[in-house]
Amino acid sequence: MQILSAGTKYDSCNQSAVCHAFGPDGRCIQLYKTLLSNSCAGECAYCPNRCERETKRASLEPAEIAKITWSFYRRNAIEGLFLSSGIMGDAEYTSQKQLEVVELLRGQGFKGYINIRVMPGTPKYLLEQIADHADKFGVNAETTNSINYSEICPNFDYKNDVLQRLKWTRDLIEKKRSEYCGMGKMVGANDTQFVVGAVPESDKEVVKTVHKFMDKYALRRPYFMSFDPVPDTPLENGSPSPKWREQRLYQMSFLLKDYGLRSSDLDEIYDEYGYLSNADPKEVLARSQPDRFPVDINSAEISDLLLVPGIGPISANRIVRGRPIVSEQELSRVGVVVSRARPYISINGSRQTNLSSFMGACS
Amino acid sequence: MLIIIAFRSSVEGVLLACLAFREDPGSELIFASDVGELKGKLDLSGIEGEINMVGFDPSYRSESLSKEIFGKSKPRMARFDPDPLRYVDLLLRHKGCDPAGLVRLLVSCNGDTDGLYSGKSKIAKRYYNYMREVGKAYERLCMFARPELKGGILSVVIDTPHDIADMFCRWLVRKNPDVPVAVIKNGSAWVGNGDLIGLDRFAKITSSFVESLRSTSKSDDVDELWDLYYNSQMIDSRRNHGLAKKMQPKSSASMSKMSKRDRYKVERGIAGCTLDSFA
């Protein structure tokens, strides 16, 4: 159990529900995350479970996974199950076993959350059956294009085994949502994971791909996993990806998802090689466009308010609903981080400071 | 003649008292949880006057009463805050809440609910903080309380100063609609899914009665398994002492043995080797 759970510790899967515990790294533990098996027929270059690597192999039977899930769930230690796996023979067999777990749990009356990471190449009929029982399911894209993908996941084809599955997932989710419309049942959105730093692809390429997936496959949000070289793998001599890169990519994805920006709006944030710096992207974007500021709190459009550091979608809406805003104290009460927003805003024409003096103080 | 508004200390009672107090702002406010308690209070107080009893016969009109008192529009300053009805419900559960003071506060708002959330007056601020305290106490229970499945009943003992045991019981019932659930506090037990064991669906009984309903006294044995799982999720290179302590606060350790052990690991990390390594 420990081996298989450790195999998922890098997977992020947080849903917006109760968190029952936090690890020593501050991450929320709200699901029982496990692999069905870490025996894998795949040869992914970054993975500790790749078939050619000497490592302790373990598997759990569907009934065992169901039992552990129930035990933790009854204890109020988790909200549900996150199930991934190594490729046991082929994608079809692996997905069948995953489906067995889900059907067993639902058949026993399990009401908790279930997230299934399906294998690249999973047949459509199995995806449809998984969609009937799981709250969320999806395939990991890992990289931005087929050339990079073939380098790190040589057993699969990016277009047929990954992108096609993203498309099917999108279609199934749309179908489920229309079936459940008005019934109060939630259907999880399409998501995927990228490995950051395993191949030399720039942050600009990653963000552009995320945007493309959002448009084409209704991707709600991406997850990023920082590459850490694993001994006895083809990428063992690679450099570990800095953790801040993962954090900054998340911030970029929120700008696309929650702020309505397009990837082309963010071109000024990158360096000449297309990489982000270790700074808040929104702050970098704001400083690169000084002509846009200051923004008047009481007259600006929401889209302009959203460009101000310290103002997010919720506080921007509250500002518009609460106008006129007469003081910084009111701004603070509606959720604005005033210390960050101050250089970029004016309240009825008056400013506490200006952008150039702020930038001068910070340089 | 003095008018005494005697109201039940429930959401509906408070709202009805608001309407009555609006009509007679000079009246005396007395609250009680039931008619028996009210009679005792009236006898003890010695106050004489015309008694206007409200809220003791539930009419389930809280929504319409709320619209009448607070109006239909959403309050503009509600930052992650509940609506006024829920606000009143949470407030009444606080150990320090004075329902009569609450009625006066609600009436003084004059339909403008900004006053409830903006904390402009001292009393409004105090009640707002009370409301948040109850909400947070409930959240902490949902996060860190660990019920045990013993003898067919999923039960947990809680220790909170606020009156939220029934709320937590309902939450556990939603998660576990197929087993009886008991939330025990100070010798009383709030039971959910009680129809599975011959009680009403939701019932309040004594904790000793819950024990008698169990089929065995054997508990589930999940703690060790959880420790294994918790330890497996640690990524050494991402140890973040400050963040972890903030997210899993010290108070979580008192909520259950499981959370206590998790908190210990947050403080001290997870040992790389154990005595078993030397066996």
XYZ file of C-alpha atoms in Angstrom:
642
model
C 0.000 0.000 0.000
C 2.797 2.365 0.909
C 4.698 1.725 -2.329
C 1.631 2.312 -4.462
C 0.547 5.452 -2.603
C 4.044 6.882 -2.810
C 3.776 6.422 -6.563
C 1.081 9.102 -6.680
C 2.540 11.630 -4.295
C 3.564 13.950 -7.101
C 0.093 13.895 -8.625
C -2.015 16.922 -7.827
C -5.715 16.401 -7.753
C -7.230 18.822 -5.316
C -10.893 19.421 -5.664
C -12.664 22.290 -4.004
C -13.876 20.351 -0.978
C -12.865 19.724 2.582
C -9.224 19.111 3.341
C -8.752 16.628 6.144
C -5.043 16.666 6.690
C -1.943 18.486 5.561
C 1.428 16.927 4.981
C 4.720 18.235 6.372
C 5.104 20.027 3.056
C 1.854 21.917 3.571
C 0.019 20.112 0.801
C -3.544 19.125 1.379
C -4.329 15.422 1.722
C -7.971 15.064 0.822
C -8.056 11.911 -1.274
C -6.707 8.411 -1.005
C -4.271 8.462 -3.898
C -2.908 5.199 -5.140
C -1.685 3.262 -8.125
C -3.480 0.052 -8.934
C -0.062 -1.348 -9.741
C 3.422 0.043 -10.222
C 4.240 -2.756 -12.637
C 4.392 -0.973 -15.937
C 4.927 -1.994 -19.528
C 5.794 1.601 -20.426
C 9.263 3.088 -20.822
C 8.599 6.696 -19.891
C 12.011 8.273 -19.525
C 11.339 10.157 -16.274
C 9.315 7.551 -14.424
C 10.602 5.436 -11.496
C 8.190 2.656 -12.470
C 9.321 2.262 -16.087
C 9.542 -1.359 -17.105
C 13.330 -1.551 -17.404
C 14.015 -0.170 -13.990
C 14.813 -2.351 -10.984
C 12.313 -1.442 -8.308
C 10.016 -3.167 -5.883
C 6.762 -3.966 -7.679
C 3.422 -4.130 -5.987
C -0.254 -4.317 -6.866
C -3.518 -4.053 -5.025
C -6.673 -5.889 -5.928
C -9.758 -3.768 -6.640
C -11.408 -5.143 -3.504
C -8.435 -4.088 -1.404
C -8.479 -0.570 -2.805
C -12.204 -0.353 -2.169
C -11.742 -1.542 1.415
C -9.006 0.995 2.169
C -11.039 3.771 0.557
C -14.061 2.956 2.680
C -11.982 2.757 5.852
C -10.446 6.202 5.329
C -13.718 7.689 4.127
C -15.700 6.473 7.125
C -12.993 7.905 9.321
C -13.536 11.290 7.679
C -9.871 11.275 6.669
C -10.580 11.620 2.947
C -13.252 12.850 0.574
C -12.618 10.200 -2.044
C -10.250 8.236 -4.236
C -7.667 9.204 -6.832
C -6.684 6.159 -8.867
C -3.890 5.894 -11.362
C -1.757 2.965 -12.436
C 1.210 1.663 -14.297
C 0.298 0.008 -17.578
C -0.476 -3.589 -16.676
C 0.063 -5.247 -20.040
C -1.911 -2.765 -22.089
C -4.103 0.300 -21.618
C -7.338 -1.617 -22.128
C -6.669 -4.172 -19.394
C -5.463 -1.499 -16.997
C -8.543 0.641 -17.531
C -10.764 -2.408 -17.070
C -9.205 -2.986 -13.667
C -9.651 0.686 -12.792
C -13.276 0.447 -13.832
C -13.648 -2.584 -11.577
C -12.574 -0.503 -8.587
C -15.010 2.271 -9.420
C -17.937 -0.076 -10.050
C -17.211 -1.931 -6.826
C -17.192 1.264 -4.783
C -20.336 2.689 -6.348
C -22.050 -0.681 -6.074
C -21.304 -0.618 -2.332
C -22.966 2.792 -2.054
C -19.861 4.942 -1.988
C -20.880 8.584 -2.320
C -17.413 10.085 -2.202
C -15.388 11.655 -4.948
C -13.588 9.444 -7.493
C -10.925 10.706 -9.878
C -9.478 8.248 -12.396
C -6.323 8.948 -14.390
C -6.836 6.846 -17.477
C -4.019 5.473 -19.555
C -3.049 6.875 -22.940
C -4.760 4.677 -25.508
C -7.734 3.721 -23.308
C -10.548 2.522 -25.586
C -13.544 4.802 -25.898
C -16.047 2.254 -24.580
C -14.114 2.022 -21.301
C -13.912 5.795 -21.010
C -17.706 5.888 -21.375
C -18.164 3.345 -18.623
C -15.716 5.143 -16.341
C -17.598 8.387 -17.015
C -20.769 6.774 -15.653
C -19.256 6.293 -12.212
C -16.289 8.618 -11.708
C -16.637 12.270 -10.787
C -13.563 13.100 -12.773
C -11.372 11.283 -15.247
C -8.743 12.218 -17.762
C -5.452 11.454 -19.415
C -2.135 13.222 -18.773
C -0.653 15.121 -21.710
C 2.799 15.431 -20.082
C 4.248 17.648 -22.855
C 3.251 20.182 -25.475
C 3.847 18.334 -28.736
C 4.325 14.918 -30.281
C 8.086 15.241 -30.761
C 8.699 15.925 -27.074
C 6.196 13.267 -26.112
C 7.908 10.615 -28.207
C 11.152 11.421 -26.361
C 9.773 10.854 -22.900
C 6.904 8.422 -23.553
C 8.080 6.347 -26.508
C 5.340 3.707 -26.220
C 2.470 6.014 -27.130
C 1.415 8.352 -29.845
C 0.611 11.878 -28.737
C -2.063 12.589 -31.284
C -3.904 9.272 -31.160
C -3.377 8.132 -27.584
C -3.452 11.453 -25.739
C -5.151 14.195 -27.748
C -7.877 11.890 -28.978
C -8.592 10.880 -25.358
C -8.722 14.541 -24.313
C -11.307 15.080 -27.022
C -13.387 12.061 -25.969
C -13.203 13.181 -22.364
C -14.464 16.607 -23.380
C -17.361 15.073 -25.301
C -18.287 12.715 -22.471
C -18.245 15.506 -19.925
C -20.507 17.647 -22.108
C -22.878 14.718 -22.503
C -22.920 14.011 -18.764
C -23.540 17.634 -17.938
C -26.525 17.815 -20.225
C -27.872 14.567 -18.730
C -27.463 15.813 -15.171
C -28.673 19.340 -15.865
C -30.912 20.497 -13.006
C -30.338 17.344 -10.977
C -27.768 18.940 -8.705
C -25.011 16.516 -9.693
C -21.560 17.894 -10.435
C -19.459 16.598 -13.286
C -15.749 17.311 -13.009
C -14.142 19.266 -15.820
C -11.433 18.071 -18.171
C -7.957 18.406 -16.739
C -4.499 17.165 -17.543
C -0.947 17.159 -16.246
C 2.298 18.433 -17.695
C 5.760 17.353 -16.607
C 7.790 20.536 -16.296
C 11.460 20.457 -17.140
C 11.893 16.909 -18.419
C 12.333 18.165 -21.970
C 13.583 21.568 -23.112
C 10.252 23.211 -23.751
C 9.805 26.823 -22.715
C 7.163 28.176 -20.380
C 5.758 30.074 -23.345
C 5.180 26.811 -25.204
C 3.558 25.261 -22.146
C 1.224 28.213 -21.629
C 0.349 28.340 -25.311
C -0.514 24.637 -25.219
C -2.591 25.070 -22.090
C -4.525 27.840 -23.831
C -5.003 25.706 -26.908
C -6.300 22.825 -24.770
C -8.671 25.181 -22.969
C -10.151 26.222 -26.304
C -10.103 22.872 -28.016
C -10.744 20.361 -25.234
C -12.528 22.553 -22.672
C -9.595 22.032 -20.318
C -10.507 23.696 -17.068
C -7.129 23.692 -15.435
C -3.748 22.052 -15.935
C -1.607 20.440 -13.262
C 2.148 20.697 -13.335
C 4.639 18.220 -11.991
C 8.209 19.411 -11.566
C 10.744 17.067 -13.079
C 13.078 15.422 -10.576
C 15.696 13.127 -12.099
C 15.276 9.547 -10.955
C 18.315 7.214 -10.762
C 18.444 4.415 -13.341
C 16.275 6.230 -15.849
C 17.336 7.771 -19.166
C 16.891 11.249 -17.674
C 18.865 10.571 -14.475
C 21.451 13.172 -15.391
C 18.925 15.888 -16.091
C 18.655 18.974 -13.897
C 15.753 19.097 -11.496
C 13.197 21.698 -12.408
C 13.030 24.485 -9.818
C 9.833 24.327 -7.780
C 9.107 27.996 -8.365
C 8.701 27.287 -12.062
C 5.753 25.035 -11.257
C 4.252 27.736 -9.052
C 4.639 30.431 -11.721
C 3.088 28.222 -14.365
C 0.102 27.706 -12.095
C -0.201 31.461 -11.761
C -0.097 31.795 -15.540
C -2.810 29.175 -15.914
C -5.016 31.106 -13.472
C -4.550 34.219 -15.600
C -5.930 32.262 -18.533
C -8.683 30.499 -16.625
C -9.928 33.105 -14.171
C -8.850 36.442 -15.606
C -9.929 35.923 -19.184
C -6.505 36.641 -20.648
C -5.200 34.945 -23.752
C -1.750 33.441 -24.117
C -0.870 36.191 -26.606
C -1.630 38.827 -23.936
C 1.134 37.367 -21.809
C 3.996 37.494 -24.322
C 5.704 40.364 -22.541
C 6.168 38.329 -19.381
C 8.738 35.916 -20.784
C 12.453 36.409 -21.275
C 14.043 36.190 -24.724
C 14.045 32.376 -24.530
C 10.405 32.122 -23.562
C 10.911 31.410 -19.873
C 9.298 32.963 -16.849
C 11.249 34.601 -14.090
C 10.682 33.859 -10.430
C 8.280 36.763 -9.999
C 4.522 37.077 -9.906
C 3.535 37.050 -13.608
C 0.696 39.494 -13.045
C 3.070 41.947 -11.410
C 5.537 41.541 -14.275
C 2.745 42.079 -16.780
C 1.537 45.222 -15.011
C 5.036 46.719 -14.890
C 5.548 46.038 -18.579
C 2.463 48.122 -19.409
C 2.780 51.327 -17.369
C 0.587 53.274 -19.802
C -2.452 51.287 -18.659
C -2.229 52.648 -15.128
C -3.458 54.090 -12.881
C -6.858 52.488 -13.134
C -9.683 54.374 -11.471
C -11.487 52.102 -9.059
C -14.843 53.725 -9.569
C -14.940 53.929 -13.334
C -12.724 51.187 -14.770
C -14.124 48.185 -16.593
C -13.768 44.818 -14.883
C -11.227 43.731 -17.479
C -8.998 46.677 -16.499
C -9.467 46.063 -12.791
C -8.341 42.474 -13.271
C -4.990 43.647 -14.586
C -4.196 45.333 -11.272
C -1.994 43.245 -8.954
C -3.888 42.557 -5.762
C -7.299 42.524 -7.466
C -8.740 39.173 -8.405
C -12.010 38.177 -10.075
C -13.978 38.095 -6.805
C -12.772 41.433 -5.508
C -13.162 43.020 -8.964
C -16.815 41.994 -8.989
C -17.288 43.313 -5.498
C -15.723 46.630 -6.460
C -18.163 47.062 -9.328
C -21.139 46.025 -7.162
C -20.016 48.202 -4.298
C -19.353 51.452 -6.162
C -18.674 54.148 -5.242
C -15.629 53.022 -3.252
C -14.346 55.934 -1.216
C -11.333 54.646 0.654
C -8.578 52.063 0.708
C -10.214 50.591 3.811
C -13.321 49.756 1.785
C -11.120 48.210 -0.879
C -9.451 46.075 1.750
C -12.814 44.895 3.024
C -13.879 43.690 -0.387
C -10.759 41.564 -0.601
C -8.242 43.731 -2.456
C -4.610 43.400 -1.383
C -4.186 47.147 -1.154
C -0.418 47.168 -0.654
C 0.017 45.462 -4.026
C -2.708 47.388 -5.815
C -1.835 50.846 -4.540
C 0.719 51.888 -7.213
C -1.693 50.939 -9.978
C -4.948 52.489 -8.858
C -6.594 55.772 -8.148
C -9.720 56.395 -6.142
C -11.745 59.220 -7.675
C -8.644 60.673 -9.232
C -6.346 60.592 -6.205
C -3.447 58.225 -5.702
C -1.418 57.240 -2.659
C 1.688 56.692 -4.710
C 2.624 56.363 -8.348
C 4.022 53.559 -10.362
C 7.367 55.145 -11.198
C 8.218 55.920 -7.561
C 7.117 52.400 -6.632
C 9.283 50.898 -9.319
C 12.140 53.144 -8.270
C 11.851 51.891 -4.709
C 11.870 48.287 -5.833
C 14.724 48.376 -8.342
C -48.346 48.901 29.861
C -44.953 47.218 29.334
C -44.884 44.847 26.416
C -42.739 41.783 26.834
C -41.654 40.038 23.636
C -40.964 36.463 24.645
C -39.298 34.657 21.789
C -37.785 31.281 21.169
C -34.001 31.414 20.710
C -34.189 29.938 17.225
C -33.775 31.583 13.834
C -37.508 31.901 13.314
C -38.005 33.129 16.873
C -35.376 35.839 16.446
C -36.875 37.001 13.141
C -40.390 37.125 14.570
C -39.043 39.000 17.579
C -37.423 41.499 15.165
C -40.774 42.191 13.548
C -42.467 42.574 16.920
C -39.660 44.765 18.298
C -39.876 46.980 15.217
C -43.516 47.640 16.097
C -42.799 48.208 19.793
C -39.211 49.408 20.198
C -39.665 50.054 23.901
C -40.575 46.480 24.729
C -38.650 44.105 26.921
C -37.047 41.114 25.192
C -36.916 37.719 26.865
C -35.765 34.546 25.126
C -35.912 30.867 25.960
C -35.393 27.553 24.190
C -38.877 26.300 25.065
C -42.066 27.290 26.852
C -41.025 25.617 30.094
C -37.819 27.599 30.307
C -39.687 30.762 29.361
C -42.151 30.300 32.217
C -39.282 29.861 34.639
C -37.570 33.001 33.405
C -40.708 35.070 33.569
C -41.415 33.891 37.108
C -37.847 34.653 38.159
C -37.697 38.060 36.534
C -40.823 39.297 38.235
C -41.466 41.590 35.240
C -45.114 42.198 34.623
C -46.630 43.244 31.380
C -48.406 42.131 28.285
C -46.603 39.071 26.971
C -46.263 38.596 23.238
C -44.988 35.069 22.649
C -43.390 34.423 19.250
C -41.579 31.535 17.637
C -42.654 28.736 19.985
C -44.934 27.194 17.387
C -42.721 26.669 14.364
C -44.298 27.839 11.135
C -41.220 27.339 8.917
C -41.412 30.818 7.450
C -37.801 31.817 7.989
C -37.154 32.570 4.305
C -40.121 34.921 3.939
C -39.416 36.530 7.314
C -35.838 37.095 6.247
C -36.969 38.890 3.080
C -39.323 41.020 5.137
C -36.601 42.063 7.558
C -33.509 42.175 5.323
C -35.024 42.857 1.950
C -34.360 40.914 -1.232
C -31.059 42.449 -2.357
C -27.778 40.750 -1.548
C -25.548 42.515 0.926
C -22.661 44.225 -0.840
C -19.952 43.604 1.714
C -20.362 39.876 2.276
C -16.856 38.598 1.781
C -17.142 34.787 1.761
C -19.882 35.289 4.313
C -23.163 33.445 4.634
C -26.487 35.090 3.813
C -28.306 36.866 6.677
C -30.447 33.844 7.534
C -27.448 31.586 7.894
C -25.644 34.417 9.689
C -28.352 34.427 12.362
C -28.328 30.627 12.583
C -24.568 30.505 13.133
C -24.662 33.370 15.595
C -27.281 31.686 17.766
C -24.972 28.710 18.133
C -22.175 30.747 19.655
C -21.694 30.216 23.388
C -21.602 33.943 24.009
C -24.535 34.984 21.869
C -27.274 37.024 23.510
C -30.383 36.534 21.362
C -31.991 39.683 22.744
C -28.925 41.710 21.775
C -29.052 40.087 18.350
C -32.661 41.168 17.875
C -31.730 44.751 18.753
C -28.795 44.664 16.329
C -30.884 43.284 13.469
C -33.607 45.863 14.003
C -31.051 48.675 14.190
C -29.754 47.705 10.737
C -33.078 48.868 9.345
C -32.942 46.478 6.411
C -29.379 47.468 5.473
C -27.412 44.288 6.026
C -24.076 45.997 5.405
C -24.038 46.624 9.117
C -23.920 42.890 9.836
C -20.777 42.328 7.796
C -18.856 45.580 7.828
C -18.468 45.629 11.606
C -18.877 49.394 11.810
C -20.369 49.348 15.288
C -18.753 47.627 18.241
C -21.616 45.210 18.787
C -21.910 44.430 15.085
C -18.218 43.669 14.981
C -18.515 41.415 18.021
C -21.392 39.466 16.530
C -19.657 39.213 13.184
C -16.651 37.686 14.917
C -18.958 35.323 16.818
C -20.477 34.206 13.548
C -17.036 33.599 12.043
C -15.901 31.686 15.145
C -18.839 29.289 14.857
C -18.238 28.831 11.145
C -14.572 28.074 11.740
C -15.327 25.673 14.606
C -17.697 23.789 12.302
C -15.116 23.736 9.504
C -12.502 22.381 11.884
C -14.829 19.569 12.920
C -15.459 18.688 9.279
C -11.725 18.679 8.630
C -10.193 17.051 11.660
C -12.799 15.097 13.641
C -12.407 11.357 13.059
C -15.493 9.240 13.757
C -15.044 5.519 14.421
C -17.245 2.768 13.106
C -17.937 0.733 16.216
C -20.641 -1.904 16.444
C -22.364 -0.645 13.317
C -22.580 2.998 14.470
C -20.287 5.709 13.191
C -19.673 7.857 16.236
C -17.429 10.675 17.339
C -16.991 12.577 20.576
C -16.587 16.302 20.083
C -15.501 19.018 22.391
C -16.587 22.432 21.210
C -18.022 25.310 23.222
C -20.567 26.109 20.498
C -23.833 24.465 19.730
C -22.846 22.792 16.464
C -23.137 19.081 17.192
C -26.343 18.751 15.168
C -24.782 20.577 12.212
C -21.825 18.237 12.219
C -24.140 15.244 12.587
C -26.039 16.297 9.458
C -22.784 16.726 7.587
C -21.695 13.197 8.517
C -25.112 11.870 7.509
C -24.750 13.422 4.035
C -21.373 11.705 3.662
C -22.596 8.414 5.112
C -26.269 7.923 4.270
C -26.067 4.166 4.855
C -24.906 3.951 8.486
C -26.249 5.373 11.755
C -24.188 8.354 12.856
C -23.786 9.673 16.401
C -22.100 12.902 17.445
C -21.526 12.881 21.183
C -21.029 15.951 23.302
C -21.306 16.280 27.053
C -23.322 13.120 27.594
C -25.770 13.825 24.775
C -25.728 12.253 21.360
C -27.156 13.649 18.134
C -28.065 10.692 16.000
C -28.493 10.770 12.223
C -29.900 7.956 10.045
C -31.522 6.818 13.273
C -34.239 5.067 11.286
C -31.653 2.359 10.578
C -31.635 1.455 14.279
C -35.263 1.991 15.156
C -35.106 5.679 16.091
C -36.289 8.806 14.300
C -34.139 9.823 11.373
C -32.623 12.603 13.461
C -32.828 12.238 17.203
C -31.168 13.486 20.353
C -30.516 10.806 22.961
C -28.061 10.134 25.754
C -24.580 8.902 24.918
C -25.078 5.847 27.161
C -28.075 4.873 25.044
C -25.881 5.014 21.942
C -23.516 2.513 23.563
C -26.408 0.154 24.204
C -27.380 0.307 20.517
C -24.023 -0.923 19.286
C -23.840 -4.552 18.150
C -20.265 -4.980 19.392
C -17.668 -2.837 21.106
C -14.968 -3.654 18.555
C -13.670 -0.637 16.736
C -12.284 -0.329 13.209
C -8.499 -0.453 13.045
C -7.553 2.238 10.643
C -5.011 4.373 12.452
C -1.912 2.409 11.498
C -3.025 2.206 7.882
C -3.569 5.947 7.813
C -0.113 6.580 9.232
C 1.378 4.450 6.441
C -0.577 6.401 3.860
C 0.175 9.805 5.353
C 3.889 9.051 5.455
C 3.858 7.908 1.835
C 2.640 11.317 0.656
C 5.610 13.235 1.968
C 7.962 14.749 -0.602
C 11.178 15.396 1.361
C 12.452 18.118 -0.930
C 9.246 20.105 -0.413
C 9.229 20.181 3.352
C 7.660 23.506 4.323
C 7.524 23.874 8.054
C 5.850 27.261 8.148
C 3.113 26.501 5.645
C 2.392 23.061 7.067
C 2.016 24.408 10.619
C -0.348 27.073 9.343
C -2.482 24.622 7.381
C -2.562 21.921 10.083
C -2.797 24.144 13.147
C -2.094 23.142 16.729
C -5.828 23.099 17.489
C -6.265 20.153 15.096
C -4.283 17.954 17.484
C -7.046 18.092 20.062
C -9.744 16.983 17.635
C -8.683 13.365 17.182
C -5.750 11.013 17.785
C -5.203 10.757 14.047
C -4.966 14.517 13.640
C -2.705 14.672 16.690
C -0.252 12.297 15.029
C -0.477 14.205 11.752
C 0.271 17.424 13.589
C 3.227 15.811 15.325
C 4.672 14.906 11.931
C 4.063 18.410 10.675
C 6.113 19.687 13.614
C 8.849 17.067 13.653
C 8.825 15.637 10.149
C 8.576 11.943 9.338
C 11.344 9.704 10.671
C 13.432 8.167 7.927
C 14.122 5.075 9.997
C 12.213 3.351 12.752
C 13.013 0.692 15.335
C 11.880 -1.897 12.788
C 14.987 -1.030 10.758
C 17.110 -2.472 13.552
C 15.099 -5.660 13.954
